[in-house]
Amino acid sequence: MKTNYKKEAEKWENKYWEKHNRFSPVEFFVGVVMAIFFTLFFLFMFHAFDSPLNELD
Protein backbone atom coordinates (compact mmCIF):
# COMPACT_ATOMS: atom_id res chain seq x y z
CA MET A 1 0.00 0.00 0.00
CA LYS A 2 1.44 3.34 -1.04
CA THR A 3 0.87 6.24 1.33
CA ASN A 4 0.84 9.79 0.04
CA TYR A 5 2.86 11.39 2.81
CA LYS A 6 2.41 14.90 1.49
CA LYS A 7 -1.39 14.64 1.68
CA GLU A 8 -1.14 13.02 5.11
CA ALA A 9 1.12 15.83 6.34
CA GLU A 10 -1.23 18.49 4.98
CA LYS A 11 -4.15 16.84 6.75
CA TRP A 12 -2.36 16.89 10.12
CA GLU A 13 -1.10 20.42 9.52
CA ASN A 14 -4.62 21.65 8.76
CA LYS A 15 -5.90 19.95 11.89
CA TYR A 16 -3.15 21.68 13.93
CA TRP A 17 -3.89 25.15 12.54
CA GLU A 18 -7.65 24.72 12.99
CA LYS A 19 -6.98 24.20 16.68
CA HIS A 20 -4.39 26.98 17.07
CA ASN A 21 -5.81 29.70 14.83
CA ARG A 22 -8.83 30.46 16.98
CA PHE A 23 -8.97 33.97 18.47
CA SER A 24 -8.28 33.81 22.20
CA PRO A 25 -9.70 36.76 24.17
CA VAL A 26 -7.45 35.92 27.13
CA GLU A 27 -4.28 36.05 25.02
CA PHE A 28 -5.45 39.29 23.42
CA PHE A 29 -6.14 40.88 26.83
CA VAL A 30 -2.76 39.78 28.19
CA GLY A 31 -1.05 41.21 25.10
CA VAL A 32 -2.82 44.57 25.48
CA VAL A 33 -1.93 44.78 29.19
CA MET A 34 1.71 43.91 28.47
CA ALA A 35 1.92 46.50 25.68
CA ILE A 36 0.53 49.21 27.99
CA PHE A 37 2.86 48.17 30.82
CA PHE A 38 6.01 48.22 28.66
CA THR A 39 5.02 51.54 27.06
CA LEU A 40 4.54 53.18 30.45
CA PHE A 41 7.74 51.56 31.76
CA PHE A 42 9.84 53.04 28.95
CA LEU A 43 8.16 56.43 29.25
CA PHE A 44 8.98 56.51 32.97
CA MET A 45 12.50 55.27 32.24
CA PHE A 46 13.12 58.17 29.86
CA HIS A 47 11.51 60.69 32.27
CA ALA A 48 8.61 61.49 29.96
CA PHE A 49 6.35 62.33 32.91
CA ASP A 50 8.76 64.63 34.76
CA SER A 51 7.48 68.17 34.91
CA PRO A 52 9.80 70.75 33.33
CA LEU A 53 8.83 73.09 36.17
CA ASN A 54 10.90 70.98 38.57
CA GLU A 55 14.04 71.98 36.66
CA LEU A 56 13.58 75.71 37.37
CA ASP A 57 14.98 75.65 40.91
Short mmCIF file of C-alpha atoms in Angstrom, two decimals, residues 40-52:
data_model
loop_
_atom_site.label_atom_id
_atom_site.label_comp_id
_atom_site.label_asym_id
_atom_site.label_seq_id
_atom_site.Cartn_x
_atom_site.Cartn_y
_atom_site.Cartn_z
CA LEU A 40 4.54 53.18 30.45
CA PHE A 41 7.74 51.56 31.76
CA PHE A 42 9.84 53.04 28.95
CA LEU A 43 8.16 56.43 29.25
CA PHE A 44 8.98 56.51 32.97
CA MET A 45 12.50 55.27 32.24
CA PHE A 46 13.12 58.17 29.86
CA HIS A 47 11.51 60.69 32.27
CA ALA A 48 8.61 61.49 29.96
CA PHE A 49 6.35 62.33 32.91
CA ASP A 50 8.76 64.63 34.76
CA SER A 51 7.48 68.17 34.91
CA PRO A 52 9.80 70.75 33.33
#
